[in-house]
Amino acid sequence: MPKPVLTKAERIKARRAREEVNIFARMPAAYAASRGQAAKFLQRAGGLSVVEWRVLWDLSEAGPLSIREMASIQRVDHSQLSRALPGMRRKGFVTMERDAEDRRQMNVALTEAGRAAYAQAAPIMRKRREGLRRVFSAEELEQFAGLFDRLEEFLRQPVEDLLEEEKNP
Amino acid sequence: MPKPVLTKAERIKARRAREEVNIFARMPAAYAASRGQAAKFLQRAGGLSVVEWRVLWDLSEAGPLSIREMASIQRVDHSQLSRALPGMRRKGFVTMERDAEDRRQMNVALTEAGRAAYAQAAPIMRKRREGLRRVFSAEELEQFAGLFDRLEEFLRQPVEDLLEEEKNP
DNA sequence: ACCACATACATGACAAGTCATGTATTGGAA
DNA sequence: TTCCAATACATGACTTGTCATGTATGTGGT
């Protein structure tokens, strides 16, 4: 059998090594792992979905909010909340009413059941964050967040700008 | 009107500030922005999907691979590739054949058309990575990758371990 | 030689995100 | 005042990711 310069295993290893420092390639895996871990914690804490948990958390901390306000806090598209909220209302976690002053807005507020669901999940989710803080120092977490800030800024740049930028450094 | 201790705007601002340093909360947004940017770049580079691009890139760099090998390099579930590959074969980008020695495996290889699609997209995607390197130094990217390593290690810890860990520090 | 177990893949069911589009409501300018 | 643009939300269509399960194939121990 003709022997290639590199064996297949070596080529795979080289490819893996390159991808390891490719931030773009790392993100999906890290995100998926994070979401999976959150789902497992929530499973033990009353069976909330990730979206539901975020809604309960926001409403607990910031009081009644509109859909747009929640979407802004969570940095997600408002459609995600539009879709999740009717289910949460059906479960009795929240109330939704049109705002009296601006009838386009929905005022979303916690009910007692919502508060209880939050109270059940919160201590477990707190343990998750405490676990993270055992692995990363406060400075490291700040550094991590700073890197995310700059990354997001880069990611939101218009594509055209990036494709032409090398002309004027 | 009764004046709450904090105005709604203040409460929202406080909530946003807290979430800003919450790595778990930052990840979905950063990931979504990254995927969106990648999709826009690929749109200009022949209209590949992100999954297709990754397959072409891996096969170009590492030669013919099995589905499991690609999934391992890309750190994704193999099902994602199982689903994408038949479409890519239909478009003429890849060939798929059962391995002669281990008939469970599929050998996936680039065709000429696949090589051409890669050649069309690669320079544009390279510009994306170059753009990132204008914003982050090599040391910072390494640091970023190192933080991802540690984060992923944390995220893959069994949930039980994390929930009990505070007992023995 | 056989049986149990592991591995590779395909596929169904689902979650979480996006963007685009349609509708009702607001608010400002002519 | 009236009308047009902007805003808030709902909803359809799509992508990327998961996990669970089923089937075919390979492997190692008795």
Short mmCIF file of C-alpha atoms (C1' of nucleotides) in Angstrom, two decimals:
data_model
loop_
_atom_site.label_atom_id
_atom_site.label_comp_id
_atom_site.label_asym_id
_atom_site.label_seq_id
_atom_site.Cartn_x
_atom_site.Cartn_y
_atom_site.Cartn_z
CA MET A 1 0.00 0.00 0.00
CA PRO A 2 1.42 3.42 -0.89
CA LYS A 3 2.36 5.27 2.24
CA PRO A 4 1.07 8.88 2.39
CA VAL A 5 3.37 11.50 3.82
CA LEU A 6 1.13 11.81 6.86
CA THR A 7 -1.07 9.06 8.18
CA LYS A 8 -4.77 9.72 8.43
CA ALA A 9 -4.53 9.88 12.21
CA GLU A 10 -1.83 12.51 11.93
CA ARG A 11 -3.86 14.59 9.52
CA ILE A 12 -6.86 14.45 11.85
CA LYS A 13 -4.73 15.41 14.79
CA ALA A 14 -3.29 18.37 12.89
CA ARG A 15 -6.76 19.48 11.86
CA ARG A 16 -8.05 19.22 15.41
CA ALA A 17 -5.10 21.23 16.68
CA ARG A 18 -5.82 24.03 14.23
CA GLU A 19 -9.47 24.13 15.12
CA GLU A 20 -8.67 24.19 18.80
CA VAL A 21 -7.49 27.80 18.62
CA ASN A 22 -10.22 28.84 16.18
CA ILE A 23 -12.61 30.83 18.34
CA PHE A 24 -15.36 30.63 15.75
CA ALA A 25 -15.14 26.86 15.83
CA ARG A 26 -15.03 26.66 19.61
CA MET A 27 -18.16 28.64 20.20
CA PRO A 28 -20.84 26.21 19.00
CA ALA A 29 -19.47 23.39 21.12
CA ALA A 30 -19.07 25.52 24.21
CA TYR A 31 -22.52 27.00 23.79
CA ALA A 32 -24.12 23.62 23.26
CA ALA A 33 -22.38 22.23 26.33
CA SER A 34 -23.55 25.18 28.37
CA ARG A 35 -27.12 24.85 27.23
CA GLY A 36 -27.02 21.12 27.90
CA GLN A 37 -25.71 21.62 31.40
CA ALA A 38 -28.32 24.28 32.12
CA ALA A 39 -31.04 21.93 30.89
CA LYS A 40 -29.81 19.19 33.23
CA PHE A 41 -29.77 21.52 36.22
CA LEU A 42 -33.23 22.77 35.38
CA GLN A 43 -34.47 19.23 35.01
CA ARG A 44 -33.65 18.67 38.67
CA ALA A 45 -35.18 21.97 39.66
CA GLY A 46 -38.75 21.56 38.49
CA GLY A 47 -38.38 20.83 34.79
CA LEU A 48 -38.26 24.36 33.46
CA SER A 49 -36.93 25.00 29.98
CA VAL A 50 -34.00 27.35 29.57
CA VAL A 51 -36.21 30.04 28.10
CA GLU A 52 -38.71 29.72 30.92
CA TRP A 53 -35.97 29.97 33.51
CA ARG A 54 -34.63 33.15 31.98
CA VAL A 55 -38.07 34.73 31.98
CA LEU A 56 -38.70 33.87 35.62
CA TRP A 57 -35.28 35.14 36.59
CA ASP A 58 -35.68 38.46 34.80
CA LEU A 59 -39.13 39.08 36.17
CA SER A 60 -37.98 38.21 39.67
CA GLU A 61 -35.06 40.58 39.55
CA ALA A 62 -36.48 43.46 37.55
CA GLY A 63 -40.22 43.28 38.16
CA PRO A 64 -42.88 43.34 35.42
CA LEU A 65 -41.43 43.82 31.95
CA SER A 66 -42.52 44.07 28.36
CA ILE A 67 -41.47 41.48 25.82
CA ARG A 68 -39.06 43.86 24.17
CA GLU A 69 -37.45 44.70 27.48
CA MET A 70 -36.90 41.06 28.29
CA ALA A 71 -35.51 40.38 24.84
CA SER A 72 -33.08 43.23 25.31
CA ILE A 73 -31.91 41.97 28.70
CA GLN A 74 -31.51 38.44 27.40
CA ARG A 75 -29.96 39.54 24.13
CA VAL A 76 -32.28 37.32 22.12
CA ASP A 77 -34.85 37.91 19.43
CA HIS A 78 -38.24 38.91 20.81
CA SER A 79 -39.90 36.12 18.85
CA GLN A 80 -38.44 33.62 21.23
CA LEU A 81 -40.34 35.20 24.10
CA SER A 82 -43.49 35.74 22.06
CA ARG A 83 -43.56 32.03 21.55
CA ALA A 84 -42.67 30.94 25.07
CA LEU A 85 -44.93 33.23 27.05
CA PRO A 86 -48.36 31.84 26.15
CA GLY A 87 -47.20 28.46 27.44
CA MET A 88 -46.01 30.03 30.64
CA ARG A 89 -49.30 31.81 31.08
CA ARG A 90 -51.09 28.50 30.56
CA LYS A 91 -48.93 26.99 33.31
CA GLY A 92 -49.88 29.86 35.54
CA PHE A 93 -46.37 31.29 35.86
CA VAL A 94 -47.08 34.72 34.42
CA THR A 95 -49.84 37.13 33.54
CA MET A 96 -49.85 39.10 30.31
CA GLU A 97 -51.84 42.26 29.75
CA ARG A 98 -51.72 44.99 27.19
CA ASP A 99 -50.18 48.13 28.60
CA ALA A 100 -52.83 50.76 29.26
CA GLU A 101 -50.73 53.63 27.98
CA ASP A 102 -49.16 51.93 24.98
CA ARG A 103 -51.48 49.25 23.79
CA ARG A 104 -48.84 47.66 21.58
CA GLN A 105 -46.87 46.50 24.59
CA MET A 106 -47.54 43.47 26.73
CA ASN A 107 -46.93 43.79 30.45
CA VAL A 108 -45.64 40.46 31.67
CA ALA A 109 -45.67 39.84 35.42
CA LEU A 110 -44.96 36.94 37.76
CA THR A 111 -47.78 35.15 39.51
CA GLU A 112 -47.45 33.38 42.84
CA ALA A 113 -46.92 30.10 40.99
CA GLY A 114 -44.23 31.77 38.91
CA ARG A 115 -42.54 33.04 42.03
CA ALA A 116 -42.68 29.55 43.49
CA ALA A 117 -41.18 27.99 40.37
CA TYR A 118 -38.41 30.55 40.51
CA ALA A 119 -37.82 29.87 44.20
CA GLN A 120 -37.49 26.17 43.45
CA ALA A 121 -35.02 26.58 40.60
CA ALA A 122 -32.97 29.47 41.88
CA PRO A 123 -30.90 27.73 44.57
CA ILE A 124 -29.85 25.01 42.15
CA MET A 125 -28.95 27.49 39.45
CA ARG A 126 -27.03 29.46 42.02
CA LYS A 127 -24.98 26.37 42.75
CA ARG A 128 -24.13 26.20 39.10
CA ARG A 129 -22.74 29.72 39.15
CA GLU A 130 -20.91 28.98 42.38
CA GLY A 131 -19.36 25.96 40.71
CA LEU A 132 -18.15 28.18 37.91
CA ARG A 133 -16.63 30.56 40.43
CA ARG A 134 -14.68 27.70 41.95
CA VAL A 135 -13.08 27.13 38.57
CA PHE A 136 -12.57 30.75 37.52
CA SER A 137 -11.47 33.66 39.65
CA ALA A 138 -13.46 36.88 39.60
CA GLU A 139 -10.72 38.50 37.51
CA GLU A 140 -10.82 35.68 35.00
CA LEU A 141 -14.58 35.92 34.66
CA GLU A 142 -14.27 39.64 34.09
CA GLN A 143 -11.61 39.02 31.50
CA PHE A 144 -13.83 36.43 29.84
CA ALA A 145 -16.72 38.88 29.72
CA GLY A 146 -14.42 41.54 28.30
CA LEU A 147 -13.36 39.21 25.52
CA PHE A 148 -17.01 38.53 24.78
CA ASP A 149 -17.67 42.26 24.59
CA ARG A 150 -14.98 42.77 22.01
CA LEU A 151 -15.93 39.63 20.11
CA GLU A 152 -19.55 40.71 19.86
CA GLU A 153 -18.51 44.11 18.68
CA PHE A 154 -16.50 42.47 15.93
CA LEU A 155 -19.32 40.11 15.04
CA ARG A 156 -21.80 42.94 14.59
CA GLN A 157 -19.62 44.87 12.19
CA PRO A 158 -21.14 45.00 8.71
CA VAL A 159 -19.72 42.33 6.46
CA GLU A 160 -18.75 44.82 3.77
CA ASP A 161 -16.54 46.73 6.20
CA LEU A 162 -14.65 43.59 7.09
CA LEU A 163 -14.17 42.51 3.51
CA GLU A 164 -12.66 45.85 2.54
CA GLU A 165 -10.85 46.73 5.70
CA GLU A 166 -7.42 45.40 4.86
CA LYS A 167 -6.97 48.20 2.36
CA ASN A 168 -6.56 50.87 5.01
CA PRO A 169 -4.95 49.49 8.14
CA MET B 1 -48.65 57.85 41.01
CA PRO B 2 -46.73 55.99 43.76
CA LYS B 3 -43.00 56.23 43.14
CA PRO B 4 -41.14 52.91 43.44
CA VAL B 5 -37.71 52.90 45.06
CA LEU B 6 -36.12 52.28 41.68
CA THR B 7 -37.65 53.26 38.38
CA LYS B 8 -38.33 50.55 35.86
CA ALA B 9 -35.49 51.82 33.69
CA GLU B 10 -33.13 51.58 36.63
CA ARG B 11 -34.22 48.06 37.42
CA ILE B 12 -33.68 47.02 33.81
CA LYS B 13 -30.28 48.63 33.76
CA ALA B 14 -29.27 46.84 36.94
CA ARG B 15 -30.47 43.54 35.55
CA ARG B 16 -28.57 44.08 32.33
CA ALA B 17 -25.43 44.91 34.25
CA ARG B 18 -25.62 41.70 36.22
CA GLU B 19 -26.19 39.60 33.15
CA GLU B 20 -23.29 41.27 31.41
CA VAL B 21 -20.77 39.42 33.55
CA ASN B 22 -22.73 36.18 33.53
CA ILE B 23 -20.78 33.99 31.14
CA PHE B 24 -23.65 31.54 30.78
CA ALA B 25 -25.90 34.37 29.64
CA ARG B 26 -23.35 35.80 27.24
CA MET B 27 -22.74 32.63 25.33
CA PRO B 28 -26.02 32.27 23.44
CA ALA B 29 -25.86 35.81 22.11
CA ALA B 30 -22.21 35.58 21.13
CA TYR B 31 -22.74 32.25 19.47
CA ALA B 32 -25.79 33.43 17.58
CA ALA B 33 -23.94 36.52 16.39
CA SER B 34 -21.03 34.38 15.25
CA ARG B 35 -23.25 32.01 13.35
CA GLY B 36 -25.09 34.91 11.77
CA GLN B 37 -21.88 36.54 10.65
CA ALA B 38 -20.59 33.27 9.24
CA ALA B 39 -23.83 32.81 7.34
CA LYS B 40 -23.51 36.28 5.83
CA PHE B 41 -19.95 35.68 4.72
CA LEU B 42 -20.90 32.34 3.22
CA GLN B 43 -23.82 33.92 1.43
CA ARG B 44 -21.34 36.03 -0.49
CA ALA B 45 -19.09 33.10 -1.12
CA GLY B 46 -21.33 30.74 -3.01
CA GLY B 47 -24.26 30.27 -0.66
CA LEU B 48 -22.94 27.39 1.41
CA SER B 49 -24.53 26.64 4.78
CA VAL B 50 -22.32 26.68 7.84
CA VAL B 51 -22.41 22.91 8.12
CA GLU B 52 -21.49 22.51 4.47
CA TRP B 53 -18.61 24.91 4.83
CA ARG B 54 -17.21 23.02 7.79
CA VAL B 55 -17.39 19.73 5.92
CA LEU B 56 -15.60 21.14 2.88
CA TRP B 57 -12.95 22.71 5.07
CA ASP B 58 -12.26 19.55 7.02
CA LEU B 59 -12.08 17.39 3.94
CA SER B 60 -9.79 19.88 2.23
CA GLU B 61 -7.41 20.02 5.14
CA ALA B 62 -7.45 16.44 6.34
CA GLY B 63 -8.40 14.41 3.29
CA PRO B 64 -11.17 11.78 3.19
CA LEU B 65 -12.80 11.22 6.55
CA SER B 66 -15.52 9.15 8.14
CA ILE B 67 -18.58 10.79 9.63
CA ARG B 68 -17.41 10.09 13.15
CA GLU B 69 -14.01 11.60 12.44
CA MET B 70 -15.57 14.79 11.13
CA ALA B 71 -17.94 15.00 14.09
CA SER B 72 -14.99 14.66 16.42
CA ILE B 73 -13.03 17.42 14.68
CA GLN B 74 -16.02 19.72 14.63
CA ARG B 75 -17.11 18.83 18.17
CA VAL B 76 -20.69 18.26 17.07
CA ASP B 77 -23.07 15.34 17.15
CA HIS B 78 -22.61 12.96 14.23
CA SER B 79 -26.29 13.22 13.42
CA GLN B 80 -25.74 16.70 12.10
CA LEU B 81 -23.38 15.34 9.48
CA SER B 82 -25.51 12.31 8.75
CA ARG B 83 -28.24 14.71 7.79
CA ALA B 84 -26.18 17.20 5.82
CA LEU B 85 -24.10 14.82 3.74
CA PRO B 86 -26.76 13.34 1.46
CA GLY B 87 -27.59 16.86 0.32
CA MET B 88 -23.96 17.58 -0.34
CA ARG B 89 -23.65 14.40 -2.35
CA ARG B 90 -26.69 15.45 -4.36
CA LYS B 91 -25.02 18.77 -5.08
CA GLY B 92 -21.96 16.88 -6.22
CA PHE B 93 -19.66 18.20 -3.50
CA VAL B 94 -18.73 14.86 -1.94
CA THR B 95 -18.76 11.15 -2.52
CA MET B 96 -19.78 8.68 0.17
CA GLU B 97 -18.85 5.03 0.16
CA ARG B 98 -18.87 2.34 2.77
CA ASP B 99 -15.39 1.56 3.98
CA ALA B 100 -14.16 -1.73 2.55
CA GLU B 101 -12.52 -2.86 5.78
CA ASP B 102 -15.17 -1.66 8.23
CA ARG B 103 -18.47 -1.65 6.49
CA ARG B 104 -20.11 0.41 9.22
CA GLN B 105 -18.08 3.46 8.31
CA MET B 106 -18.72 5.88 5.47
CA ASN B 107 -15.74 7.28 3.65
CA VAL B 108 -16.55 10.84 2.68
CA ALA B 109 -14.32 12.48 0.08
CA LEU B 110 -14.28 15.74 -1.87
CA THR B 111 -15.15 15.81 -5.54
CA GLU B 112 -13.83 18.37 -7.98
CA ALA B 113 -16.99 20.40 -7.51
CA GLY B 114 -16.49 20.23 -3.77
CA ARG B 115 -12.94 21.42 -4.14
CA ALA B 116 -14.16 24.29 -6.31
CA ALA B 117 -16.82 25.31 -3.79
CA TYR B 118 -14.18 25.28 -1.09
CA ALA B 119 -11.83 27.36 -3.23
CA GLN B 120 -14.56 29.92 -3.74
CA ALA B 121 -15.47 30.25 -0.08
CA ALA B 122 -12.04 29.89 1.50
CA PRO B 123 -10.57 33.34 0.67
CA ILE B 124 -13.62 35.10 2.06
CA MET B 125 -13.64 33.04 5.22
CA ARG B 126 -9.95 33.68 5.58
CA LYS B 127 -10.70 37.39 5.54
CA ARG B 128 -13.08 36.83 8.40
CA ARG B 129 -10.36 35.24 10.48
CA GLU B 130 -7.95 37.98 9.49
CA GLY B 131 -10.49 40.52 10.63
CA LEU B 132 -10.64 38.81 14.00
CA ARG B 133 -6.86 38.93 14.23
CA ARG B 134 -6.95 42.66 13.71
CA VAL B 135 -9.14 42.95 16.79
CA PHE B 136 -7.42 40.37 19.00
CA SER B 137 -3.72 39.71 19.38
CA ALA B 138 -2.40 36.17 19.07
CA GLU B 139 -1.92 36.06 22.84
CA GLU B 140 -5.48 37.15 23.44
CA LEU B 141 -6.84 34.51 21.09
CA GLU B 142 -4.80 31.89 22.89
CA GLN B 143 -6.09 33.17 26.20
CA PHE B 144 -9.63 33.05 24.86
CA ALA B 145 -9.15 29.47 23.70
CA GLY B 146 -7.68 28.57 27.08
CA LEU B 147 -10.73 29.96 28.84
CA PHE B 148 -12.92 27.91 26.52
CA ASP B 149 -10.93 24.80 27.41
CA ARG B 150 -11.51 25.30 31.09
CA LEU B 151 -15.13 26.28 30.61
CA GLU B 152 -15.86 23.16 28.59
CA GLU B 153 -14.19 21.03 31.20
CA PHE B 154 -16.47 22.55 33.81
CA LEU B 155 -19.53 22.15 31.61
CA ARG B 156 -18.92 18.45 31.11
CA GLN B 157 -18.66 17.69 34.82
CA PRO B 158 -21.51 15.47 35.98
CA VAL B 159 -24.28 17.55 37.51
CA GLU B 160 -24.29 15.50 40.72
CA ASP B 161 -20.64 16.34 41.37
CA LEU B 162 -21.35 20.04 41.08
CA LEU B 163 -24.37 19.92 43.33
CA GLU B 164 -22.46 18.21 46.10
CA GLU B 165 -19.07 19.73 45.71
CA GLU B 166 -19.32 22.58 48.18
CA LYS B 167 -19.18 20.06 51.05
CA ASN B 168 -15.49 19.27 50.56
CA PRO B 169 -13.59 22.28 49.26
"C1'" DA C 1 -17.97 -20.98 16.81
"C1'" DC C 2 -20.95 -18.20 19.49
"C1'" DC C 3 -22.74 -14.62 22.15
"C1'" DA C 4 -22.49 -10.37 24.27
"C1'" DC C 5 -21.11 -5.97 23.84
"C1'" DA C 6 -19.37 -2.02 21.44
"C1'" DT C 7 -19.26 1.00 17.41
"C1'" DA C 8 -20.95 3.64 13.13
"C1'" DC C 9 -24.48 5.50 11.19
"C1'" DA C 10 -29.56 6.93 10.15
"C1'" DT C 11 -33.49 8.99 11.76
"C1'" DG C 12 -37.34 10.86 14.70
"C1'" DA C 13 -38.44 14.20 18.15
"C1'" DC C 14 -37.28 18.26 20.23
"C1'" DA C 15 -35.07 23.03 21.88
"C1'" DA C 16 -33.35 27.36 20.87
"C1'" DG C 17 -31.93 30.56 17.95
"C1'" DT C 18 -32.44 33.47 13.57
"C1'" DC C 19 -34.90 36.48 9.91
"C1'" DA C 20 -38.85 38.06 7.33
"C1'" DT C 21 -43.40 39.51 7.18
"C1'" DG C 22 -47.96 41.00 8.68
"C1'" DT C 23 -50.96 43.72 11.93
"C1'" DA C 24 -52.16 47.00 15.39
"C1'" DT C 25 -50.81 51.11 17.65
"C1'" DT C 26 -48.13 55.42 18.40
"C1'" DG C 27 -46.20 59.73 17.49
"C1'" DG C 28 -44.49 63.42 14.80
"C1'" DA C 29 -44.60 66.41 10.68
"C1'" DA C 30 -47.21 68.61 7.01
"C1'" DT D 1 -56.03 66.74 11.57
"C1'" DT D 2 -54.34 63.55 8.87
"C1'" DC D 3 -51.13 60.58 7.25
"C1'" DC D 4 -46.55 58.23 7.24
"C1'" DA D 5 -42.88 56.21 9.54
"C1'" DA D 6 -41.53 53.77 13.51
"C1'" DT D 7 -42.51 50.47 17.21
"C1'" DA D 8 -44.35 46.14 19.63
"C1'" DC D 9 -45.73 41.99 19.00
"C1'" DA D 10 -47.25 37.40 16.61
"C1'" DT D 11 -46.20 33.99 13.51
"C1'" DG D 12 -44.21 31.18 9.62
"C1'" DA D 13 -40.05 29.24 7.70
"C1'" DC D 14 -35.52 27.97 8.46
"C1'" DT D 15 -30.79 26.44 10.63
"C1'" DT D 16 -28.10 24.41 14.02
"C1'" DG D 17 -27.71 21.85 17.77
"C1'" DT D 18 -29.17 18.03 21.12
"C1'" DC D 19 -30.63 13.12 22.75
"C1'" DA D 20 -32.76 8.64 22.14
"C1'" DT D 21 -33.47 4.70 19.51
"C1'" DG D 22 -33.01 1.31 15.89
"C1'" DT D 23 -30.10 -1.37 12.62
"C1'" DA D 24 -26.02 -3.23 10.72
"C1'" DT D 25 -21.42 -4.47 11.46
"C1'" DG D 26 -17.20 -5.59 14.08
"C1'" DT D 27 -14.64 -7.72 18.17
"C1'" DG D 28 -13.25 -10.23 22.12
"C1'" DG D 29 -13.93 -13.82 25.58
"C1'" DT D 30 -15.35 -18.49 26.57
#
